CSV table of C-alpha atoms and ligand atoms in Angstrom, one decimal:
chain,number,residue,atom,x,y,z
A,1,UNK,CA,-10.3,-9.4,3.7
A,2,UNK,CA,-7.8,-9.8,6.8
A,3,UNK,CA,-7.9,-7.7,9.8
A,4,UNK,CA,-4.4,-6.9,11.3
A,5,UNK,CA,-3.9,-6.4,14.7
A,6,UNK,CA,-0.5,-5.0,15.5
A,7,UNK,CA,0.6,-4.6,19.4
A,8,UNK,CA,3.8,-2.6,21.0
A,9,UNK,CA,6.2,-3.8,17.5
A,10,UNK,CA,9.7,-3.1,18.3
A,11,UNK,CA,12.1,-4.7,15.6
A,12,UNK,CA,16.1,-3.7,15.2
A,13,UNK,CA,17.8,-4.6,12.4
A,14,UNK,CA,20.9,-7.0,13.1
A,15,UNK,CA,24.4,-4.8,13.7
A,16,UNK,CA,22.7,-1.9,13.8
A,17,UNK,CA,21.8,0.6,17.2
A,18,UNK,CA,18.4,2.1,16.8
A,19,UNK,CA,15.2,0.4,16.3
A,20,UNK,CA,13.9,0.4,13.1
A,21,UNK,CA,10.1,0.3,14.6
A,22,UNK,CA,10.0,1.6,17.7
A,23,UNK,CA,6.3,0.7,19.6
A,24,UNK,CA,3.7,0.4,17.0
A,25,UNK,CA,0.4,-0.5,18.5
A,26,UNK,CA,-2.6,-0.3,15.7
A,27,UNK,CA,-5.6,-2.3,14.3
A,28,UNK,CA,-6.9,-2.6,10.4
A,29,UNK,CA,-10.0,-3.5,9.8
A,30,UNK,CA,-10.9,-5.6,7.0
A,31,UNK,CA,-11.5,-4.1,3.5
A,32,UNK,CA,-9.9,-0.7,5.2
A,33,UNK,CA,-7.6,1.0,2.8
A,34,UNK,CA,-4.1,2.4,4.4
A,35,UNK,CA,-1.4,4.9,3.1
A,36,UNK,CA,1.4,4.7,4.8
A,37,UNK,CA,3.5,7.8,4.8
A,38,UNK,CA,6.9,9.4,6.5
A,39,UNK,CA,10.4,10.8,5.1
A,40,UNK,CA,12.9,8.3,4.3
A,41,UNK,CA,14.1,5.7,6.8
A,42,UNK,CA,10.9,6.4,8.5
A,43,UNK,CA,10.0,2.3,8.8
A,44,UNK,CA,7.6,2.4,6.4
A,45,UNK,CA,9.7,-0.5,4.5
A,46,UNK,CA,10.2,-2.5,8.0
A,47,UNK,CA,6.8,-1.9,8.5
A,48,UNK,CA,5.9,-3.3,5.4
A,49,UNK,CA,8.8,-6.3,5.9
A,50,UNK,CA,6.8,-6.9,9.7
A,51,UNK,CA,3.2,-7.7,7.8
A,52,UNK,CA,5.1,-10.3,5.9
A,53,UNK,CA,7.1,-11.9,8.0
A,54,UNK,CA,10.4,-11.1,6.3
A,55,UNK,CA,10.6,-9.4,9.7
A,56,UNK,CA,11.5,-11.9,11.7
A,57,UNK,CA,11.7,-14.6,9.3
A,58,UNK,CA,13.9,-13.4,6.6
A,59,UNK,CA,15.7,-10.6,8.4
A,60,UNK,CA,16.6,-11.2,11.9
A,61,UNK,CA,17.2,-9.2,14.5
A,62,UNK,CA,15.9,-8.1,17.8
A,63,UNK,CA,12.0,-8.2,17.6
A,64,UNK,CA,9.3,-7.6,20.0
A,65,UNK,CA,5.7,-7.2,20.1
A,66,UNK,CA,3.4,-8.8,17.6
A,67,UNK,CA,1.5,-8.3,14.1
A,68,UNK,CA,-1.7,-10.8,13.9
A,69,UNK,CA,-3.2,-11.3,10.9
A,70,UNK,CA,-6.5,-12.8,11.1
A,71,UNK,CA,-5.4,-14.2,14.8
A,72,UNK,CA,-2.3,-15.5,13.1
A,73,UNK,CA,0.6,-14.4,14.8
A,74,UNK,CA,3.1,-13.5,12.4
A,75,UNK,CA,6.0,-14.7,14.6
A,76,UNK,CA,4.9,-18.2,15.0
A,77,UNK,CA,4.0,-19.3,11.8
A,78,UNK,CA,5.6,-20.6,8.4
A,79,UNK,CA,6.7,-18.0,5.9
A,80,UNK,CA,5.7,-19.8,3.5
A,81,UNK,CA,2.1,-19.8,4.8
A,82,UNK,CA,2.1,-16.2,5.8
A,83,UNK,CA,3.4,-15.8,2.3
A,84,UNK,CA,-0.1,-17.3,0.8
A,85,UNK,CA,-2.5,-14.8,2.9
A,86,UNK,CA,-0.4,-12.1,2.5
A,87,UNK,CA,0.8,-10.7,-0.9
A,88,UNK,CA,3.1,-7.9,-1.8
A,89,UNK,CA,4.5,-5.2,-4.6
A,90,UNK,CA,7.0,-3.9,-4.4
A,91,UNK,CA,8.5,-0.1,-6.4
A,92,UNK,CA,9.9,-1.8,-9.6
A,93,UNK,CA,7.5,-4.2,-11.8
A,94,UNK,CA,10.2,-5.3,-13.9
A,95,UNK,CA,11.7,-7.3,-11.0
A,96,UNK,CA,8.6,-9.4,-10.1
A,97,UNK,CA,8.2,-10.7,-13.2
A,98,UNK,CA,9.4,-13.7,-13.6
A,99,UNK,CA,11.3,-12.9,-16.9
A,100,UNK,CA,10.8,-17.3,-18.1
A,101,UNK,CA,7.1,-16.1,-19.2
A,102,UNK,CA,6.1,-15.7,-23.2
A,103,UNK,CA,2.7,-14.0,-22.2
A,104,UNK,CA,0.6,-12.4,-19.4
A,105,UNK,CA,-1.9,-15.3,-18.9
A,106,UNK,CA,1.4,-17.4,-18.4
A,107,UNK,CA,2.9,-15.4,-15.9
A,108,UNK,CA,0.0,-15.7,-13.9
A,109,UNK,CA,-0.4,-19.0,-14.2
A,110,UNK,CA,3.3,-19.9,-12.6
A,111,UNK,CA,2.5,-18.9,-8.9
A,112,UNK,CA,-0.7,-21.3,-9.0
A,113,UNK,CA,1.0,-24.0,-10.6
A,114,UNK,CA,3.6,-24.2,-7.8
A,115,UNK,CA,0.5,-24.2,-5.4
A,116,UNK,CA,-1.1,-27.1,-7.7
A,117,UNK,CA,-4.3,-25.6,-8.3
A,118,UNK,CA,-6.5,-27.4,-10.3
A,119,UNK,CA,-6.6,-26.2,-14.2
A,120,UNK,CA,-10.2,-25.0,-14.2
A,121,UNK,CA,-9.9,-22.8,-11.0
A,122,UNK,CA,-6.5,-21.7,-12.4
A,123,UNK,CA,-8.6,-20.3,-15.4
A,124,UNK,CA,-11.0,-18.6,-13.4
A,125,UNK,CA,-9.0,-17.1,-10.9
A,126,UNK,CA,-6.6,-16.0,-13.8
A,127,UNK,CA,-9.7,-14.3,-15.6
A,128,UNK,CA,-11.2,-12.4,-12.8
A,129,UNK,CA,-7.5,-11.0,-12.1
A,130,UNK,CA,-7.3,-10.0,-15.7
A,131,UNK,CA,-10.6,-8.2,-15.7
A,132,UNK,CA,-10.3,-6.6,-12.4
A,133,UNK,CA,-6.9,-5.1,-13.0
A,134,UNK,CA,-8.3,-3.8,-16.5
A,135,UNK,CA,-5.9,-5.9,-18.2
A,136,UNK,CA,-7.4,-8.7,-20.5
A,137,UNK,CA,-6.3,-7.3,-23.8
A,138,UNK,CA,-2.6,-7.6,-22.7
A,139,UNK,CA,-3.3,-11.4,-21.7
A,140,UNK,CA,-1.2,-13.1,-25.1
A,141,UNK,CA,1.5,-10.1,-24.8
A,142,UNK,CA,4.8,-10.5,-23.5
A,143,UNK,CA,5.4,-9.2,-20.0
A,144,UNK,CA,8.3,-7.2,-20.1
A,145,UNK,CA,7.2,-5.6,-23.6
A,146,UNK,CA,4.7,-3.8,-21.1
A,147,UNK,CA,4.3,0.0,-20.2
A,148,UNK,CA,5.3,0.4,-16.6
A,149,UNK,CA,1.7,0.8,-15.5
A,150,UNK,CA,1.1,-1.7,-16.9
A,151,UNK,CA,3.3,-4.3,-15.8
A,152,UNK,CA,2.5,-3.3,-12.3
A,153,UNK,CA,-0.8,-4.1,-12.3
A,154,UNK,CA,0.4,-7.7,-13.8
A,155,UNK,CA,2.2,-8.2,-11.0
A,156,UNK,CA,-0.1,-7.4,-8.7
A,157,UNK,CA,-2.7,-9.3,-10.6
A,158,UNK,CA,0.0,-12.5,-10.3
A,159,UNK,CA,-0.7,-11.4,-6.6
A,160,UNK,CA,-4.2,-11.6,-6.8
A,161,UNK,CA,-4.7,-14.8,-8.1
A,162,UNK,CA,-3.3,-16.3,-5.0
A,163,UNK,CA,-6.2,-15.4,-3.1
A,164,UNK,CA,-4.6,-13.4,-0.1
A,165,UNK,CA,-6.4,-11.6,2.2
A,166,UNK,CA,-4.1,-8.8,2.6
A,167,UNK,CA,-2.7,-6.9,-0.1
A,168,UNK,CA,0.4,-4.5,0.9
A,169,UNK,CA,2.2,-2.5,-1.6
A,170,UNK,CA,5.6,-0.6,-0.9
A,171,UNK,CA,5.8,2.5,-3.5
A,172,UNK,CA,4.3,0.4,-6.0
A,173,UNK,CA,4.1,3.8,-8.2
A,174,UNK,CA,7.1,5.1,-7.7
A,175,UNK,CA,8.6,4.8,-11.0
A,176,UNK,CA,5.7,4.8,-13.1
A,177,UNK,CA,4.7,8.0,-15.3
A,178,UNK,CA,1.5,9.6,-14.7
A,179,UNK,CA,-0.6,7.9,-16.6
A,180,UNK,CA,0.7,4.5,-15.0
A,181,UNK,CA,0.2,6.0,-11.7
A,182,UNK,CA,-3.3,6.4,-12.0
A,183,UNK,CA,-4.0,3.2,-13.8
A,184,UNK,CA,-2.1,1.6,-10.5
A,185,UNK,CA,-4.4,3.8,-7.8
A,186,UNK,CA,-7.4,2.9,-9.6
A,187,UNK,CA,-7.1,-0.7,-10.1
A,188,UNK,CA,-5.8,-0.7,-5.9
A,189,UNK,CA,-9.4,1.4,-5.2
A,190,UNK,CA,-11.4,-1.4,-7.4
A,191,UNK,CA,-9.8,-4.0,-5.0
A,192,UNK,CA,-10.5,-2.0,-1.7
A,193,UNK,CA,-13.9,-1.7,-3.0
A,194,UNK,CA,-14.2,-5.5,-3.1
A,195,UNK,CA,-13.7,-5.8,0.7
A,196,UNK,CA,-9.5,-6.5,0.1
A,197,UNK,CA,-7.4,-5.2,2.8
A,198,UNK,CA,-4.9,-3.1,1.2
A,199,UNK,CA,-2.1,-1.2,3.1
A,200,UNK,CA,0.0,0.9,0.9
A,201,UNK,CA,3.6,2.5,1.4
A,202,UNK,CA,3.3,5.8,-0.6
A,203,UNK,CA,5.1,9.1,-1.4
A,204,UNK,CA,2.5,10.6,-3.8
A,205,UNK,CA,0.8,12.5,-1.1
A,206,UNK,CA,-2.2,14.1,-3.4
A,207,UNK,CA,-3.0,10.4,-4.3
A,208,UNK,CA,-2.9,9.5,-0.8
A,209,UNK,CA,-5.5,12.1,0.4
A,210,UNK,CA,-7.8,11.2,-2.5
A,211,UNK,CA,-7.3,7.5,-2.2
A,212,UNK,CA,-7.0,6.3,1.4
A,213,UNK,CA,-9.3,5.4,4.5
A,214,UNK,CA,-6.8,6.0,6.8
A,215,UNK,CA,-2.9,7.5,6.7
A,216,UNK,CA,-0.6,6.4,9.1
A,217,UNK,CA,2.0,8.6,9.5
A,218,UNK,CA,5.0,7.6,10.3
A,219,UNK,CA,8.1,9.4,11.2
A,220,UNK,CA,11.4,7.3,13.4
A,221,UNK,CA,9.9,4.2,13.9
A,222,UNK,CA,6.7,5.5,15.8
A,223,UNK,CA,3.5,6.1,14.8
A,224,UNK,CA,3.0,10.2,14.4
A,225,UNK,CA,-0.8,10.1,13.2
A,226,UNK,CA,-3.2,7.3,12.2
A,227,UNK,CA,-6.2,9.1,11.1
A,228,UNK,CA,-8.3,9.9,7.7
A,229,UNK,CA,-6.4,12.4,5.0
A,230,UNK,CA,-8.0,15.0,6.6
A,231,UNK,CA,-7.6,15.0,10.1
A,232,UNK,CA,-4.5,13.7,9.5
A,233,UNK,CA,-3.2,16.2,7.1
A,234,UNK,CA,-5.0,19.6,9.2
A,235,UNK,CA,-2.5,18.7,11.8
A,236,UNK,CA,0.3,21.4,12.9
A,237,UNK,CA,3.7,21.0,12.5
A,238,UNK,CA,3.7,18.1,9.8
A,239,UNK,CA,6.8,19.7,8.2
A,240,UNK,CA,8.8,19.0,11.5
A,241,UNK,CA,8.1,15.3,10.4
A,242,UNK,CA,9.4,16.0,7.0
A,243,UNK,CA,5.9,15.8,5.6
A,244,UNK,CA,4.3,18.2,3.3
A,245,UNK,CA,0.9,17.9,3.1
A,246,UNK,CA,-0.8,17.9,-0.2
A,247,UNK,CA,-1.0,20.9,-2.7
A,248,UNK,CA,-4.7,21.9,-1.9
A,249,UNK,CA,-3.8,21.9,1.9
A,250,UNK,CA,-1.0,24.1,1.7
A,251,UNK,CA,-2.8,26.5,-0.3
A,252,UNK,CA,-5.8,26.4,2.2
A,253,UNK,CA,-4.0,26.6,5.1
A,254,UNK,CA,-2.4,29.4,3.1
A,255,UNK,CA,-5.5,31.1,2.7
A,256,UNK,CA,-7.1,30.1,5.8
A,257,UNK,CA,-10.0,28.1,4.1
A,258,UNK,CA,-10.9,25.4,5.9
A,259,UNK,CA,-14.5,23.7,6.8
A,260,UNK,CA,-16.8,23.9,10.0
A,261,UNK,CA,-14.8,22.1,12.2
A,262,UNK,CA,-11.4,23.6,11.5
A,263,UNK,CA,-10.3,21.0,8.8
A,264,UNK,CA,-8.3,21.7,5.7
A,265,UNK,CA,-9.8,20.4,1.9
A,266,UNK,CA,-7.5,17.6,1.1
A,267,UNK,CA,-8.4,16.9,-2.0
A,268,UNK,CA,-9.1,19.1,-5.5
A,269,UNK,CA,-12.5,19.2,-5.2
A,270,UNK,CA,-12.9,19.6,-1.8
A,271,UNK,CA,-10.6,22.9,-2.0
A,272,UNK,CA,-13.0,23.7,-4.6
A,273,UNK,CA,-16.2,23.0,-2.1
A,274,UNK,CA,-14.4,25.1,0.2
A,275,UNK,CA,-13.5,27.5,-1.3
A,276,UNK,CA,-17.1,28.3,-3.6
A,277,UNK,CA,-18.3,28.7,0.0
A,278,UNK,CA,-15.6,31.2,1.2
A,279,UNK,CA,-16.8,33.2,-1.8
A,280,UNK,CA,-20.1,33.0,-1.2
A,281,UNK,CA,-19.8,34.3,2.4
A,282,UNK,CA,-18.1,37.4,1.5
B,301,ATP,N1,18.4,-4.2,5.7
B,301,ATP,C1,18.7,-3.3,6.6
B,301,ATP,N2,19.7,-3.4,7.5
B,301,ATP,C2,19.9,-2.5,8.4
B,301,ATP,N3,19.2,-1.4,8.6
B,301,ATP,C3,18.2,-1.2,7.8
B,301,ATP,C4,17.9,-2.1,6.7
B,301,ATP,N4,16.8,-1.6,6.1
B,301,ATP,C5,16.5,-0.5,6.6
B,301,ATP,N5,17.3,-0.2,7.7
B,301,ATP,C6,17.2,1.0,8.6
B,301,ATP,O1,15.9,0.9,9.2
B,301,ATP,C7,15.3,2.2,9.3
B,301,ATP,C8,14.0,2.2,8.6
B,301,ATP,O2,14.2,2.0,7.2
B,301,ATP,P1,13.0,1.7,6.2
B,301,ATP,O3,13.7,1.2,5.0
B,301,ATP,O4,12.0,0.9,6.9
B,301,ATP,O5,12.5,3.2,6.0
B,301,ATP,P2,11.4,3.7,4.9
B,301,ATP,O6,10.5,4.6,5.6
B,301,ATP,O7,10.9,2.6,4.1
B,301,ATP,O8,12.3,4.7,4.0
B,301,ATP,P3,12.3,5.0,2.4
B,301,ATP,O9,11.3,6.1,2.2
B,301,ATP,O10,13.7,5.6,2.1
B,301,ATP,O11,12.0,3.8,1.7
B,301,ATP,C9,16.4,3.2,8.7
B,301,ATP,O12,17.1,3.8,9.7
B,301,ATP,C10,17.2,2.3,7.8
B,301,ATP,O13,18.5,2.8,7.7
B,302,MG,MG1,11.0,2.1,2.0
């Protein structure tokens, strides 16, 4: 629900020579839906660290610019407040539980306890998280006796029921299987398509294309592209960024299948669209 308005960001890391983000200037709408992409040591992380205010609360540093959320600048307020409108996942589920719960329901019960929400809200917000996330028959099992798709989606339900208004999730899929992959992109599209604001660090470039609003491309600390999948992914000379676009690009641009306006299919089926019409036109 926030919007994030992000001007000129420059952070460096303490001891260290090169600036982590380097001039990031970008707004995100509310309810938008953000990949963020980029090779390793890219700043997608920093990025991530900046929306939270580990960057410049947490980690120090040399920082300039600013990152408003919902006309709060980052900077100058509380972590702990920025903590409570702005929740994050991080790669490995296992970590954010907190490993003292018997069962699901439990675990999301601690965060709002320490917050001192009333029992009956606690119930209900624990409940809607539960459904949302597609996970009320695992509310009397033990967290870590959880698939790892699973278990993601309980943490970021124990997210959730904090109420922020900006969700960000740094490779939240990373070492999940397949299956818990999926389960993890759809529960983050259900959200988006409740009017969350959900900005999403990401390596799983086909999801990305099928999932986003927007990609921002990132590559040294700068800001390469911020556009949808497929402008973004059409462009020339990704590679030189160390990005490879997704499958069905590559084989379109391959082929030289591409739409009306020059734009490469992004997805599986709009390759398929694509390329139904290429045969048609021979
Ligand atoms: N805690 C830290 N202290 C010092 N330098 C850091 C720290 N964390 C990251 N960096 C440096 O900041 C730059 C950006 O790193 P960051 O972790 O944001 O990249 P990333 O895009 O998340 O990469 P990855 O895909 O590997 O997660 C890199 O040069 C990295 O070495
Ligand atoms: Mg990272």
């Amino acid at each position: 629900m926030s919007k994030v308005v992000v001007n000129n960001l420059k952070y460096r890391y303490p001891l260290t020579e090169n600036l982590a983000i380097n001039g990031l200037t970008f707004e995100i709408e509310q309810g938008e839906l953000i990949g963020i992409i980029g090779r390793n040591g890219a700043g997608k992380s920093t990025l991530c660290a900046a929306l939270t205010g580990l960057v410049p609360h947490f980690f120090k540093g040399a920082y300039g610019g600013s990152v408003h959320i919902d006309g709060i600048n980052v900077k100058e307020s509380k972590l702990s407040y920025i903590s409570r409108e702005v929740g994050i996942v991080f790669q490995n589920p296992f970590t954010q539980m907190t490993g003292a719960k018997e069962t699901v329901k439990e675990e999301l019960a601690f965060g709002l306890e320490n917050l001192g929400v009333p029992k009956l809200e606690m119930l209900r917000r624990i409940e809607d998280a539960l459904n949302l996330l597609e996970i009320d028959h695992l509310r009397d099992k033990n967290p870590l006796e959880l698939s790892g798709g699973q278990m993601q989606r309980v943490a970021i339900a124990s997210i959730l029921v904090m109420h922020p208004g900006l969700l960000v999730l740094d490779e939240p899929t990373s070492q999940l299987d397949p299956q818990g992959t999926a389960e993890v992109f759809r529960a983050i599209k259900k959200l988006s398509n409740q009017g969350m604001t959900i900005i999403m660090v990401e390596h799983k470039i086909e999801e990305i294309a099928e999932y986003a609003d927007r990609v921002m491309f990132l590559d040294n600390g700068k800001i390469v592209a911020f556009d949808t999948p497929t402008n973004v992914f059409s462009m020339n000379h990704l590679e030189e960024h160390g990005l490879r676009p997704p499958v069905f690009t590559r084989v379109c641009k391959g082929l030289g299948i591409r739409d009306l306006s020059g734009l490469y299919p992004v997805t599986l089926s709009e390759a398929v669209n694509e390329v139904q019409k290429f045969n048609e036109s021979d």
